[in-house]
Coordinates of N, CA and C and ligand atoms in Angstrom, one line a residue:
X1 N 217.6 54.3 109.8 CA 217.4 53.9 108.1 C 215.8 53.7 108.0
X2 N 215.9 54.1 106.5 CA 214.6 53.3 106.8 C 214.2 52.1 105.3
X3 N 214.1 51.5 105.0 CA 213.7 50.0 103.4 C 212.0 50.4 103.1
X4 N 212.9 50.8 102.1 CA 210.3 50.2 102.2 C 209.8 50.6 103.4
X5 N 210.0 51.4 103.9 CA 208.7 52.0 104.3 C 209.2 51.0 106.2
X6 N 210.2 50.8 105.9 CA 209.9 49.8 106.8 C 211.4 49.6 108.3
X7 N 211.4 49.9 109.0 CA 213.0 50.2 109.8 C 213.6 49.4 110.3
X8 N 214.5 49.9 108.9 CA 216.2 48.7 109.8 C 216.8 48.8 110.9
X9 N 217.4 48.3 110.7 CA 217.6 48.0 112.4 C 219.9 47.6 111.4
X10 N 220.6 48.2 112.3 CA 222.5 48.3 111.4 C 222.5 47.5 113.4
X11 N 223.8 46.1 113.6 CA 224.5 45.4 114.2 C 225.0 46.8 115.4
X12 N 225.7 47.7 115.0 CA 225.7 48.3 115.7 C 225.8 50.4 115.8
X13 N 226.3 50.9 116.1 CA 225.8 52.4 116.2 C 226.8 53.1 114.6
X14 N 226.8 52.9 113.5 CA 227.3 54.2 112.1 C 227.8 54.9 112.8
X15 N 227.3 55.3 113.9 CA 229.0 57.5 114.5 C 229.7 56.1 114.3
X16 N 229.8 55.5 115.0 CA 231.1 54.7 115.5 C 232.0 54.8 114.3
X17 N 231.5 54.5 113.0 CA 232.3 54.7 112.4 C 233.1 56.2 111.1
X18 N 231.9 56.7 111.6 CA 232.1 58.0 111.7 C 233.5 59.8 112.5
X19 N 233.3 58.3 113.5 CA 234.2 58.8 114.3 C 235.0 58.6 114.2
X20 N 236.1 58.0 113.5 CA 237.8 57.0 113.0 C 238.4 57.6 112.9
X21 N 238.4 58.8 112.7 CA 240.3 60.1 112.5 C 240.6 59.2 111.2
X22 N 240.1 58.6 110.8 CA 240.9 57.7 109.2 C 241.6 58.6 108.9
X23 N 241.2 59.6 108.2 CA 242.0 60.4 107.7 C 243.7 60.6 108.6
X24 N 243.1 60.7 109.3 CA 244.6 60.5 110.8 C 245.9 59.7 111.0
X25 N 244.8 59.0 110.9 CA 245.3 56.9 111.7 C 245.1 56.1 110.4
X26 N 245.1 56.2 109.5 CA 244.9 55.1 108.7 C 246.2 54.0 108.0
X27 N 246.2 53.3 108.2 CA 247.6 52.5 107.8 C 247.6 52.2 106.1
X28 N 247.1 52.3 105.4 CA 247.5 51.2 103.6 C 247.8 53.1 103.2
X29 N 247.8 53.0 101.9 CA 248.0 54.0 100.6 C 246.8 53.8 99.5
X30 N 245.8 54.9 100.3 CA 245.2 54.7 98.9 C 244.9 55.3 97.5
X31 N 244.9 54.9 96.2 CA 245.2 56.1 95.0 C 244.2 55.4 94.2
X32 N 242.4 55.9 93.9 CA 242.3 57.4 94.7 C 242.2 57.1 96.0
X33 N 242.2 58.5 96.2 CA 242.1 57.5 97.8 C 240.9 57.5 98.2
X34 N 240.2 56.8 98.8 CA 238.9 56.4 99.8 C 238.9 57.1 100.8
X35 N 237.6 57.2 101.4 CA 237.5 56.7 103.4 C 236.2 56.4 103.4
X36 N 235.9 56.1 104.5 CA 234.6 55.3 104.8 C 233.8 56.1 104.8
X37 N 233.5 57.5 104.6 CA 232.6 57.9 104.5 C 232.7 57.9 102.7
X38 N 233.4 58.2 101.8 CA 233.6 58.2 100.5 C 234.0 56.4 99.9
X39 N 233.8 55.7 100.0 CA 234.9 54.3 99.7 C 234.4 54.4 98.2
X40 N 234.1 55.3 97.3 CA 234.5 54.9 95.7 C 232.8 54.6 95.5
X41 N 232.7 55.6 94.1 CA 230.5 55.0 93.1 C 230.2 54.4 93.5
X42 N 229.1 55.2 94.0 CA 227.9 53.9 94.4 C 228.4 53.1 95.0
X43 N 229.0 53.6 95.8 CA 229.3 52.4 97.5 C 229.1 53.0 98.3
X44 N 228.0 52.1 99.3 CA 229.0 53.0 100.9 C 228.9 52.0 101.7
X45 N 229.9 52.4 103.1 CA 230.1 51.7 103.8 C 229.6 52.0 105.5
X46 N 229.1 51.0 106.2 CA 227.9 51.0 106.6 C 228.2 49.8 107.8
X47 N 226.8 49.8 108.5 CA 227.6 48.6 110.0 C 226.1 47.5 108.8
X48 N 226.5 46.3 109.2 CA 225.1 45.6 109.1 C 224.5 45.2 109.4
X49 N 223.4 45.5 108.3 CA 221.6 45.9 108.6 C 220.9 44.3 108.9
X50 N 219.7 43.9 109.3 CA 218.7 42.8 109.8 C 218.5 43.0 107.8
X51 N 218.0 43.6 107.2 CA 218.0 43.5 105.6 C 219.2 43.2 104.8
X52 N 220.1 43.8 105.3 CA 221.0 42.7 103.8 C 221.3 41.2 103.7
X53 N 220.0 40.2 104.6 CA 219.3 39.2 104.7 C 219.6 38.8 103.2
X54 N 218.8 40.4 102.4 CA 218.3 40.3 101.0 C 219.0 41.5 100.0
X55 N 220.1 41.4 100.4 CA 221.2 42.1 99.7 C 221.9 41.6 99.8
X56 N 222.0 39.6 99.8 CA 223.6 38.8 99.8 C 224.1 39.1 100.2
X57 N 224.5 39.6 100.7 CA 225.5 39.2 102.0 C 225.8 37.5 102.8
X58 N 224.7 36.8 102.6 CA 225.2 35.6 103.2 C 225.6 34.9 101.3
X59 N 225.5 34.7 100.4 CA 226.0 34.6 99.0 C 227.2 35.3 98.7
X60 N 227.9 36.3 99.4 CA 229.2 37.4 99.9 C 229.6 36.4 99.9
X61 N 229.5 36.2 101.9 CA 230.1 34.9 102.6 C 230.6 33.7 101.9
X62 N 230.0 33.2 100.8 CA 230.5 31.4 100.0 C 231.5 32.5 99.2
X63 N 232.1 33.1 98.9 CA 233.7 33.8 98.4 C 234.7 33.7 98.9
X64 N 234.4 33.5 100.3 CA 235.3 32.9 101.6 C 235.3 31.7 101.9
X65 N 233.9 31.1 102.1 CA 234.1 30.1 102.9 C 232.9 29.2 102.7
X66 N 232.1 27.7 102.9 CA 230.9 27.5 102.9 C 229.6 28.1 104.5
X67 N 228.7 28.5 103.5 CA 228.2 29.3 104.2 C 226.2 28.6 104.6
X68 N 226.6 27.4 103.4 CA 225.3 26.6 104.5 C 223.9 26.9 103.3
X69 N 222.6 25.9 104.2 CA 221.4 27.0 103.4 C 221.0 27.2 104.7
X70 N 220.6 29.2 104.5 CA 220.5 29.7 106.0 C 219.7 30.4 105.2
X71 N 218.4 30.2 106.8 CA 216.7 30.7 106.5 C 217.1 32.5 106.9
X72 N 215.7 33.2 106.4 CA 215.4 34.6 106.4 C 215.5 34.5 108.5
X73 N 215.0 33.1 109.0 CA 215.0 33.3 109.5 C 215.8 32.7 111.0
X74 N 216.4 31.7 110.8 CA 218.3 31.7 111.1 C 219.0 33.1 111.1
X75 N 218.9 33.7 110.1 CA 219.6 35.5 109.6 C 219.5 36.0 111.1
X76 N 218.3 36.6 111.3 CA 217.4 36.8 111.7 C 217.9 37.3 113.7
X77 N 217.7 35.7 113.8 CA 218.1 35.4 114.9 C 219.2 34.9 115.1
X78 N 220.5 35.0 114.4 CA 221.7 35.2 114.7 C 222.3 36.6 114.3
X79 N 221.9 36.9 114.0 CA 221.1 38.5 114.2 C 220.9 39.3 115.4
X80 N 220.0 39.5 116.2 CA 219.7 39.9 117.0 C 221.3 38.9 118.2
X81 N 220.9 37.9 118.5 CA 221.4 37.1 119.0 C 223.2 38.1 119.3
X82 N 223.1 38.3 118.0 CA 224.7 39.2 118.1 C 224.7 41.0 118.8
X83 N 223.3 41.4 118.2 CA 223.1 43.2 119.0 C 223.0 42.5 120.0
X84 N 222.7 42.0 120.9 CA 222.2 41.7 122.1 C 223.0 41.4 123.2
X85 N 224.7 41.4 122.3 CA 225.6 40.8 122.9 C 225.9 42.9 123.2
X86 N 226.8 42.9 123.9 CA 226.6 44.4 123.8 C 227.8 45.2 123.6
X87 N 227.7 46.0 121.9 CA 229.8 46.1 122.0 C 230.6 45.2 121.8
X88 N 230.4 43.5 121.4 CA 230.7 43.1 121.1 C 231.4 42.2 119.7
X89 N 230.6 42.8 118.6 CA 230.6 42.4 117.4 C 229.8 42.9 116.3
X90 N 230.9 43.8 115.8 CA 231.1 44.5 114.4 C 231.0 44.3 112.5
X91 N 230.6 44.0 112.1 CA 230.5 43.5 110.7 C 230.1 44.7 109.9
X92 N 230.8 45.2 109.3 CA 231.1 45.8 107.9 C 231.3 45.3 106.8
X93 N 230.2 47.0 106.0 CA 229.8 45.9 104.7 C 230.1 46.9 103.8
X94 N 229.9 46.9 102.2 CA 229.7 47.6 101.4 C 228.8 47.2 100.8
X95 N 228.4 48.5 100.7 CA 226.9 48.2 99.8 C 227.1 49.0 98.6
X96 N 227.1 47.5 97.3 CA 226.9 48.7 95.5 C 225.1 49.7 96.1
X97 N 225.9 51.2 96.0 CA 224.2 51.3 96.3 C 223.6 51.3 95.1
X98 N 224.0 51.1 93.8 CA 223.0 50.9 92.3 C 222.6 49.9 92.1
X99 N 223.4 48.6 92.5 CA 222.4 46.8 92.6 C 221.4 47.1 93.8
X100 N 221.7 47.6 94.8 CA 221.8 46.6 96.0 C 222.0 45.9 96.8
X101 N 223.7 45.4 96.5 CA 224.0 44.2 97.4 C 225.3 44.4 97.5
X102 N 225.4 44.0 99.0 CA 226.4 44.1 99.2 C 227.6 43.4 98.7
X103 N 228.4 44.0 98.5 CA 230.1 43.5 98.0 C 231.3 43.3 97.9
X104 N 230.7 43.5 100.0 CA 232.2 43.4 100.9 C 232.1 43.2 102.5
X105 N 232.6 42.9 102.6 CA 232.2 42.8 104.2 C 233.4 42.2 105.8
X106 N 233.6 42.9 106.4 CA 234.1 42.1 107.5 C 233.9 42.3 109.2
X107 N 234.5 41.3 109.9 CA 233.9 41.6 111.3 C 234.8 41.7 111.7
X108 N 234.9 42.7 113.2 CA 235.2 42.6 113.8 C 234.3 42.1 115.3
X109 N 235.6 40.9 115.8 CA 234.7 40.8 117.3 C 235.0 40.9 119.2
X110 N 235.3 41.8 119.7 CA 235.3 42.2 120.4 C 235.2 40.8 121.7
X111 N 236.4 40.0 122.2 CA 236.5 39.4 123.0 C 237.0 40.3 125.0
X112 N 235.9 39.8 125.6 CA 236.2 39.7 126.8 C 237.2 38.8 127.5
X113 N 238.2 39.1 128.5 CA 238.9 38.7 129.4 C 239.4 38.9 131.1
X114 N 240.0 38.3 131.2 CA 240.1 38.4 133.1 C 241.8 38.5 132.6
X115 N 242.2 38.5 132.1 CA 244.3 39.2 132.0 C 244.4 40.6 131.1
X116 N 245.5 41.3 132.3 CA 246.3 42.2 131.8 C 244.2 43.5 132.4
X117 N 244.5 42.9 133.4 CA 243.1 44.0 134.0 C 241.4 43.9 133.3
X118 N 241.8 42.8 133.2 CA 240.2 42.6 132.2 C 240.0 43.3 131.0
X119 N 241.4 43.1 130.3 CA 241.4 43.4 129.2 C 240.3 43.0 128.3
X120 N 239.9 43.3 127.0 CA 239.7 42.7 125.1 C 240.4 42.7 124.4
X121 N 240.5 41.8 124.2 CA 241.1 41.6 122.5 C 240.4 41.6 121.0
X122 N 241.3 42.0 120.7 CA 239.7 42.1 119.0 C 240.2 40.8 118.2
X123 N 239.5 40.8 117.3 CA 239.6 39.4 116.5 C 239.4 40.3 114.8
X124 N 240.3 40.0 113.8 CA 239.7 40.4 112.4 C 238.9 39.0 111.4
X125 N 237.9 38.6 111.1 CA 236.5 37.7 111.4 C 236.5 38.2 109.5
X126 N 236.7 37.4 108.7 CA 235.2 36.8 106.9 C 235.2 38.0 107.0
X127 N 236.7 38.0 106.6 CA 236.9 39.7 105.5 C 236.4 39.6 104.6
X128 N 236.1 39.7 103.5 CA 235.3 39.0 101.7 C 235.4 40.9 101.2
X129 N 235.4 39.7 99.7 CA 235.1 41.3 98.5 C 234.7 40.6 97.5
X130 N 233.6 40.8 97.4 CA 233.6 40.1 95.8 C 234.0 40.5 94.6
X131 N 234.8 38.8 93.1 CA 235.7 38.8 92.9 C 235.6 40.5 91.9
X132 N 234.2 40.3 91.4 CA 234.0 41.3 90.5 C 234.4 42.9 90.8
X133 N 234.2 43.2 92.2 CA 234.6 44.1 92.5 C 236.2 44.4 93.2
X134 N 237.0 43.5 93.3 CA 238.8 44.0 93.3 C 238.9 44.5 92.4
X135 N 240.4 44.8 93.3 CA 241.0 46.1 92.5 C 240.5 47.8 92.7
X136 N 239.8 47.6 93.6 CA 238.9 49.1 93.9 C 239.2 49.0 95.6
X137 N 240.2 48.7 95.8 CA 241.1 48.9 97.0 C 240.3 49.3 99.0
X138 N 239.0 48.0 98.1 CA 237.9 47.7 99.4 C 238.5 47.0 100.2
X139 N 238.9 46.1 100.8 CA 240.2 44.4 100.8 C 240.4 46.3 102.5
X140 N 241.2 46.4 101.1 CA 241.6 47.4 102.2 C 241.3 48.5 103.2
X141 N 239.9 48.7 102.8 CA 239.3 50.1 102.9 C 238.5 49.3 105.0
X142 N 238.5 48.2 104.2 CA 237.3 47.3 105.6 C 238.4 47.0 106.6
X143 N 239.5 46.7 106.3 CA 240.2 46.3 107.3 C 240.8 47.6 108.3
X144 N 241.5 48.3 107.2 CA 241.9 49.5 108.0 C 240.6 49.9 109.3
X145 N 239.5 50.4 108.1 CA 238.4 50.7 109.7 C 238.2 49.8 110.3
X146 N 238.9 48.2 110.3 CA 238.4 47.9 112.1 C 239.2 47.4 112.3
X147 N 241.1 47.8 111.6 CA 241.7 47.7 112.9 C 241.9 49.3 113.5
X148 N 241.5 50.4 112.3 CA 240.8 50.7 113.6 C 239.7 51.5 114.7
X149 N 238.6 50.4 114.4 CA 237.5 50.1 115.5 C 238.2 49.9 116.6
X150 N 238.5 48.4 116.5 CA 239.7 47.2 117.8 C 240.3 48.5 118.8
X151 N 241.1 49.9 118.0 CA 241.8 50.6 119.2 C 240.3 51.0 119.8
X152 N 239.9 52.0 119.4 CA 238.8 52.8 119.2 C 238.1 51.9 120.5
X153 N 237.3 50.7 120.2 CA 237.0 50.6 121.3 C 237.4 49.3 122.2
X154 N 239.2 49.9 122.7 CA 239.4 49.2 123.9 C 240.0 48.2 123.6
X155 N 241.0 47.4 122.8 CA 241.1 46.1 122.1 C 242.3 46.6 122.7
X156 N 243.3 45.7 123.5 CA 245.0 46.3 123.9 C 245.4 45.4 122.6
X157 N 245.1 44.0 122.1 CA 245.6 44.0 120.7 C 244.6 43.2 119.7
X158 N 245.1 42.9 118.6 CA 244.3 42.5 116.8 C 244.7 41.9 116.7
X159 N 244.4 41.3 116.2 CA 245.0 39.5 115.4 C 243.9 38.9 114.5
X160 N 244.8 37.9 113.8 CA 243.2 37.4 112.8 C 244.4 36.7 112.1
X161 N 243.3 35.9 111.3 CA 243.7 34.9 110.4 C 244.0 34.6 109.5
X162 N 245.2 34.1 108.5 CA 244.7 33.9 107.0 C 246.0 32.8 106.5
X163 N 245.5 32.8 105.0 CA 246.7 32.6 104.0 C 248.2 32.3 104.1
X164 N 249.3 31.8 103.6 CA 250.1 32.5 103.1 C 250.2 33.5 102.6
X165 N 249.5 33.3 101.0 CA 249.8 33.9 99.9 C 248.9 35.6 100.7
X166 N 248.3 35.7 102.0 CA 247.6 36.3 103.0 C 248.6 37.7 103.3
X167 N 250.0 37.0 103.9 CA 250.8 37.3 105.1 C 251.1 39.2 104.1
X168 N 251.3 39.3 103.2 CA 251.9 39.8 102.3 C 251.3 41.7 102.2
X169 N 249.5 41.3 102.3 CA 248.6 42.6 102.4 C 248.1 42.6 103.8
X170 N 247.9 41.9 105.0 CA 248.2 42.2 106.6 C 248.8 42.9 106.8
X171 N 250.8 42.3 106.1 CA 251.9 42.8 106.7 C 251.5 44.6 106.6
X172 N 250.8 45.3 105.2 CA 251.1 46.8 105.3 C 249.8 47.2 106.7
X173 N 248.7 46.7 107.6 CA 248.2 47.4 108.1 C 248.7 47.0 109.9
X174 N 249.9 46.4 110.1 CA 250.8 46.6 111.0 C 250.8 45.5 111.7
X175 N 250.1 43.8 110.9 CA 250.0 43.1 111.4 C 251.9 41.8 111.4
X176 N 251.6 41.7 112.5 CA 253.0 40.8 112.1 C 253.2 39.4 112.1
X177 N 253.8 38.4 112.0 CA 253.2 37.2 112.6 C 254.7 37.4 113.7
X178 N 253.9 36.6 115.2 CA 254.6 36.8 116.3 C 255.8 35.8 117.2
X179 N 256.8 36.0 117.3 CA 257.6 35.2 117.3 C 257.8 34.4 118.0
X180 N 257.8 32.2 117.8 CA 257.2 32.3 119.0 C 255.8 31.6 118.7
X181 N 254.5 31.9 118.5 CA 253.4 31.5 118.3 C 253.1 31.3 116.7
X182 N 252.0 29.9 117.4 CA 251.5 29.4 116.6 C 250.0 30.0 116.4
X183 N 249.2 29.9 115.2 CA 248.1 29.5 115.3 C 247.6 27.9 115.8
X184 N 246.6 27.1 116.0 CA 246.6 26.0 116.3 C 245.5 25.8 116.0
X185 N 244.8 24.5 115.6 CA 243.4 24.4 114.9 C 242.8 23.0 114.9
X186 N 242.1 23.0 116.0 CA 241.2 21.7 116.0 C 240.0 21.3 114.8
X187 N 239.7 21.3 114.1 CA 237.9 21.1 113.7 C 237.3 19.9 113.7
X188 N 236.0 19.7 113.7 CA 235.4 19.1 113.7 C 234.5 18.4 113.2
X189 N 234.5 19.4 111.6 CA 234.1 19.0 110.5 C 235.4 19.4 109.9
X190 N 235.2 18.9 108.6 CA 236.1 18.9 107.2 C 236.3 20.3 107.0
X191 N 237.0 20.3 106.3 CA 237.6 22.0 106.1 C 236.9 21.9 104.4
Ligands
16G1 C1 239.9 32.8 106.8 C2 238.9 34.1 107.4 C3 238.2 33.7 108.9 C4 237.4 32.7 108.6 C5 238.1 31.8 108.2 C6 237.3 30.7 107.6 C7 240.1 36.0 107.5 C8 241.2 37.4 107.5 N1 240.0 35.3 107.9 O1 240.9 32.2 107.4 O2 238.4 35.0 109.9 O3 236.8 32.3 110.0 O4 238.4 32.0 106.3 O5 237.3 29.6 106.6 O6 238.6 36.8 107.3 P1 236.7 28.5 107.1 O7 235.7 27.9 107.3 O8 237.9 27.2 107.1 O9 237.3 28.2 109.0

């Protein structure tokens, strides 16, 4: 892929998104129908690219939480660190191809463990859609894609953290609050 004559860099192989058998395995209902290769008019779903610094990726994340003041150099350094961990970080974005702005994103992190015969687990993180693009089923598409991807890349389970009000949304994809299990967190900086 080339932007302005400069070769762009994907965080992970985009082919992984094309081989998902989305039509057969998706969890949510889409009206109208959309899918990873056709996410809607003037929209494209793909892995995060290094050029997304210039396409509003970080300001999109501010719709979710604090982001801070991140320079292009810091962004590229973090991107390259994530890319050099083989097959552990899968950030997908949805770009509005008319404005060249990133309008939705979510990340699958694959964690390696010793338990369960050296198994891996997935975590879905940082699901965010620009409020101007809500109602286009993009959040559903992002979660469906990453949930399918977690299975495809060999995770034995996938989990996420969310606000109470989001529980009905994530339930659509088969996520359940496991009985007797609690999410616990210790913070070193204030929320
Ligand atoms: C949400 C996110 C989580 C993220 C957190 C950031 C999803 C499903 N959950 O809980 O991934 O880490 O927000 O909030 O996207 P914080 O900055 O307060 O930790």
